Amino acid sequence: MQVDELVEAVEALTRVRHVMIDTDNGPRWATGEPRLKQLQEAVYVSMGDRGGPGGLKSERSLLSSDALYRATVITSQIGDWCRMDGVPVTRDPITDLDAWCANRVTLDDRADEWHIGQLEKWAREIDAMFNRPRAVDITTTCPVCGEKYYEGDDGEQCVWPLKGYADPFKVECRACGISWDGPDAAEELADEIGVTRV
């Protein structure tokens, strides 16, 4: 049982996976890069990208420094595990983690709980970096303040102050600052703005 859990935790970081993505025609399944490769690519793109197109520079830099830090910590830790178990280190986290795991499952009398917990933590951290919730404008007035307009960051008047996130659910009004958080709040807000639930 321990062997299966360890292998599963390693493969969650090193293998291609199926992910749900949003498209114009609704959500669909797609093949996603291994989590560690996704993290590496964020580092390499950021190191080679010096202000070209592809989003706001400040957003790219923020993700890039986070990705670089996380990749460095994970690669270093995997290298330490390899050295402790006598496995050659290549500095490629996927190659090293797979080699470490292949060696580890052959050992007798070992405890994998801490390693499994660490691997699962890394998977959650990488997912949190790349699966940031996207905001959508809700095209109705705020049910609390009644405003249809709000002042944008540049001082201009903008329409539709309600800004919503799906996962986790949150809606905030950019006019009065009130927010609705969680599933119960979603139902309350739906009632307040007259959305018919099926």
mmCIF file of N, CA, C and O in Angstrom, residues 40-81:
data_model
loop_
_atom_site.group_PDB
_atom_site.id
_atom_site.type_symbol
_atom_site.label_atom_id
_atom_site.label_comp_id
_atom_site.label_asym_id
_atom_site.label_seq_id
_atom_site.Cartn_x
_atom_site.Cartn_y
_atom_site.Cartn_z
ATOM 1 N N GLN A 40 8.948 24.221 -14.397
ATOM 2 C CA GLN A 40 10.207 24.515 -15.091
ATOM 3 C C GLN A 40 9.994 25.471 -16.258
ATOM 4 O O GLN A 40 10.769 26.404 -16.463
ATOM 5 N N GLU A 41 8.947 25.238 -17.033
ATOM 6 C CA GLU A 41 8.686 26.092 -18.195
ATOM 7 C C GLU A 41 8.392 27.524 -17.776
ATOM 8 O O GLU A 41 8.793 28.473 -18.456
ATOM 9 N N ALA A 42 7.718 27.699 -16.646
ATOM 10 C CA ALA A 42 7.445 29.055 -16.158
ATOM 11 C C ALA A 42 8.751 29.762 -15.820
ATOM 12 O O ALA A 42 8.912 30.945 -16.085
ATOM 13 N N VAL A 43 9.712 29.028 -15.281
ATOM 14 C CA VAL A 43 11.011 29.617 -14.943
ATOM 15 C C VAL A 43 11.769 29.967 -16.210
ATOM 16 O O VAL A 43 12.285 31.071 -16.364
ATOM 17 N N TYR A 44 11.832 29.026 -17.173
ATOM 18 C CA TYR A 44 12.612 29.262 -18.391
ATOM 19 C C TYR A 44 12.014 30.380 -19.240
ATOM 20 O O TYR A 44 12.732 31.206 -19.767
ATOM 21 N N VAL A 45 10.672 30.423 -19.334
ATOM 22 C CA VAL A 45 10.030 31.485 -20.102
ATOM 23 C C VAL A 45 10.325 32.828 -19.464
ATOM 24 O O VAL A 45 10.675 33.794 -20.128
ATOM 25 N N SER A 46 10.251 32.873 -18.140
ATOM 26 C CA SER A 46 10.474 34.151 -17.468
ATOM 27 C C SER A 46 11.923 34.599 -17.601
ATOM 28 O O SER A 46 12.203 35.768 -17.754
ATOM 29 N N MET A 47 12.880 33.667 -17.540
ATOM 30 C CA MET A 47 14.279 34.044 -17.638
ATOM 31 C C MET A 47 14.631 34.507 -19.044
ATOM 32 O O MET A 47 15.480 35.365 -19.235
ATOM 33 N N GLY A 48 13.932 33.981 -20.061
ATOM 34 C CA GLY A 48 14.203 34.379 -21.434
ATOM 35 C C GLY A 48 13.363 35.536 -21.899
ATOM 36 O O GLY A 48 13.613 36.117 -22.940
ATOM 37 N N ASP A 49 12.346 35.893 -21.121
ATOM 38 C CA ASP A 49 11.409 36.943 -21.525
ATOM 39 C C ASP A 49 11.779 38.239 -20.839
ATOM 40 O O ASP A 49 11.720 38.347 -19.622
ATOM 41 N N ARG A 50 12.187 39.210 -21.585
ATOM 42 C CA ARG A 50 12.570 40.502 -21.010
ATOM 43 C C ARG A 50 11.670 41.619 -21.527
ATOM 44 O O ARG A 50 12.114 42.553 -22.167
ATOM 45 N N GLY A 51 10.366 41.457 -21.264
ATOM 46 C CA GLY A 51 9.463 42.558 -21.570
ATOM 47 C C GLY A 51 8.755 42.423 -22.906
ATOM 48 O O GLY A 51 8.178 43.379 -23.387
ATOM 49 N N GLY A 52 8.768 41.235 -23.503
ATOM 50 C CA GLY A 52 8.047 41.027 -24.753
ATOM 51 C C GLY A 52 6.560 40.924 -24.506
ATOM 52 O O GLY A 52 6.078 41.099 -23.391
ATOM 53 N N PRO A 53 5.796 40.595 -25.552
ATOM 54 C CA PRO A 53 4.346 40.498 -25.394
ATOM 55 C C PRO A 53 3.959 39.299 -24.539
ATOM 56 O O PRO A 53 4.756 38.412 -24.305
ATOM 57 N N GLY A 54 2.700 39.264 -24.127
ATOM 58 C CA GLY A 54 2.214 38.117 -23.391
ATOM 59 C C GLY A 54 1.714 38.458 -22.006
ATOM 60 O O GLY A 54 1.868 37.688 -21.085
ATOM 61 N N GLY A 55 1.143 39.604 -21.815
ATOM 62 C CA GLY A 55 0.585 39.967 -20.524
ATOM 63 C C GLY A 55 1.363 41.097 -19.886
ATOM 64 O O GLY A 55 2.366 41.557 -20.401
ATOM 65 N N LEU A 56 0.869 41.526 -18.743
ATOM 66 C CA LEU A 56 1.519 42.614 -18.041
ATOM 67 C C LEU A 56 2.862 42.149 -17.482
ATOM 68 O O LEU A 56 2.974 41.064 -16.930
ATOM 69 N N LYS A 57 3.859 42.971 -17.632
ATOM 70 C CA LYS A 57 5.201 42.620 -17.159
ATOM 71 C C LYS A 57 5.186 42.349 -15.657
ATOM 72 O O LYS A 57 5.825 41.419 -15.182
ATOM 73 N N SER A 58 4.420 43.148 -14.900
ATOM 74 C CA SER A 58 4.380 42.967 -13.454
ATOM 75 C C SER A 58 3.806 41.604 -13.090
ATOM 76 O O SER A 58 4.276 40.950 -12.163
ATOM 77 N N GLU A 59 2.792 41.140 -13.815
ATOM 78 C CA GLU A 59 2.209 39.834 -13.532
ATOM 79 C C GLU A 59 3.182 38.719 -13.880
ATOM 80 O O GLU A 59 3.317 37.744 -13.162
ATOM 81 N N ARG A 60 3.892 38.859 -15.028
ATOM 82 C CA ARG A 60 4.856 37.836 -15.417
ATOM 83 C C ARG A 60 5.980 37.764 -14.392
ATOM 84 O O ARG A 60 6.410 36.709 -14.007
ATOM 85 N N SER A 61 6.456 38.904 -13.929
ATOM 86 C CA SER A 61 7.557 38.921 -12.977
ATOM 87 C C SER A 61 7.143 38.280 -11.658
ATOM 88 O O SER A 61 7.903 37.548 -11.058
ATOM 89 N N LEU A 62 5.937 38.569 -11.200
ATOM 90 C CA LEU A 62 5.464 38.023 -9.945
ATOM 91 C C LEU A 62 5.397 36.506 -10.029
ATOM 92 O O LEU A 62 5.893 35.796 -9.171
ATOM 93 N N LEU A 63 4.805 35.973 -11.096
ATOM 94 C CA LEU A 63 4.726 34.532 -11.274
ATOM 95 C C LEU A 63 6.123 33.965 -11.437
ATOM 96 O O LEU A 63 6.464 32.943 -10.888
ATOM 97 N N SER A 64 6.983 34.640 -12.187
ATOM 98 C CA SER A 64 8.310 34.147 -12.472
ATOM 99 C C SER A 64 9.141 33.999 -11.207
ATOM 100 O O SER A 64 9.801 32.987 -11.014
ATOM 101 N N SER A 65 9.128 34.994 -10.333
ATOM 102 C CA SER A 65 9.927 34.891 -9.113
ATOM 103 C C SER A 65 9.383 33.790 -8.214
ATOM 104 O O SER A 65 10.152 33.061 -7.582
ATOM 105 N N ASP A 66 8.076 33.653 -8.163
ATOM 106 C CA ASP A 66 7.454 32.589 -7.386
ATOM 107 C C ASP A 66 7.841 31.231 -7.965
ATOM 108 O O ASP A 66 8.210 30.310 -7.237
ATOM 109 N N ALA A 67 7.771 31.098 -9.298
ATOM 110 C CA ALA A 67 8.118 29.841 -9.953
ATOM 111 C C ALA A 67 9.592 29.509 -9.752
ATOM 112 O O ALA A 67 9.951 28.360 -9.475
ATOM 113 N N LEU A 68 10.456 30.496 -9.879
ATOM 114 C CA LEU A 68 11.895 30.277 -9.697
ATOM 115 C C LEU A 68 12.197 29.809 -8.278
ATOM 116 O O LEU A 68 12.936 28.843 -8.073
ATOM 117 N N TYR A 69 11.609 30.467 -7.303
ATOM 118 C CA TYR A 69 11.827 30.075 -5.905
ATOM 119 C C TYR A 69 11.341 28.655 -5.653
ATOM 120 O O TYR A 69 12.050 27.817 -5.087
ATOM 121 N N ARG A 70 10.093 28.372 -6.081
ATOM 122 C CA ARG A 70 9.509 27.052 -5.843
ATOM 123 C C ARG A 70 10.313 25.966 -6.558
ATOM 124 O O ARG A 70 10.590 24.905 -5.991
ATOM 125 N N ALA A 71 10.712 26.210 -7.817
ATOM 126 C CA ALA A 71 11.489 25.225 -8.572
ATOM 127 C C ALA A 71 12.833 24.964 -7.903
ATOM 128 O O ALA A 71 13.300 23.814 -7.839
ATOM 129 N N THR A 72 13.472 26.007 -7.389
ATOM 130 C CA THR A 72 14.763 25.855 -6.712
ATOM 131 C C THR A 72 14.627 25.013 -5.450
ATOM 132 O O THR A 72 15.426 24.098 -5.202
ATOM 133 N N VAL A 73 13.625 25.288 -4.644
ATOM 134 C CA VAL A 73 13.398 24.541 -3.409
ATOM 135 C C VAL A 73 13.124 23.069 -3.710
ATOM 136 O O VAL A 73 13.719 22.170 -3.097
ATOM 137 N N ILE A 74 12.237 22.813 -4.673
ATOM 138 C CA ILE A 74 11.861 21.431 -4.989
ATOM 139 C C ILE A 74 13.042 20.669 -5.573
ATOM 140 O O ILE A 74 13.331 19.533 -5.167
ATOM 141 N N THR A 75 13.754 21.261 -6.527
ATOM 142 C CA THR A 75 14.896 20.592 -7.151
ATOM 143 C C THR A 75 15.976 20.289 -6.117
ATOM 144 O O THR A 75 16.570 19.205 -6.116
ATOM 145 N N SER A 76 16.215 21.216 -5.219
ATOM 146 C CA SER A 76 17.210 21.015 -4.166
ATOM 147 C C SER A 76 16.800 19.879 -3.231
ATOM 148 O O SER A 76 17.616 19.026 -2.872
ATOM 149 N N GLN A 77 15.531 19.858 -2.850
ATOM 150 C CA GLN A 77 15.051 18.817 -1.935
ATOM 151 C C GLN A 77 15.118 17.443 -2.588
ATOM 152 O O GLN A 77 15.556 16.467 -1.956
ATOM 153 N N ILE A 78 14.726 17.342 -3.843
ATOM 154 C CA ILE A 78 14.797 16.066 -4.557
ATOM 155 C C ILE A 78 16.253 15.606 -4.661
ATOM 156 O O ILE A 78 16.569 14.427 -4.457
ATOM 157 N N GLY A 79 17.158 16.550 -4.941
ATOM 158 C CA GLY A 79 18.580 16.215 -4.988
ATOM 159 C C GLY A 79 19.076 15.681 -3.658
ATOM 160 O O GLY A 79 19.857 14.714 -3.611
ATOM 161 N N ASP A 80 18.625 16.287 -2.550
ATOM 162 C CA ASP A 80 19.016 15.803 -1.221
ATOM 163 C C ASP A 80 18.518 14.384 -0.987
ATOM 164 O O ASP A 80 19.241 13.539 -0.450
ATOM 165 N N TRP A 81 17.275 14.105 -1.381
ATOM 166 C CA TRP A 81 16.736 12.754 -1.228
ATOM 167 C C TRP A 81 17.568 11.753 -2.020
ATOM 168 O O TRP A 81 17.863 10.667 -1.535
#
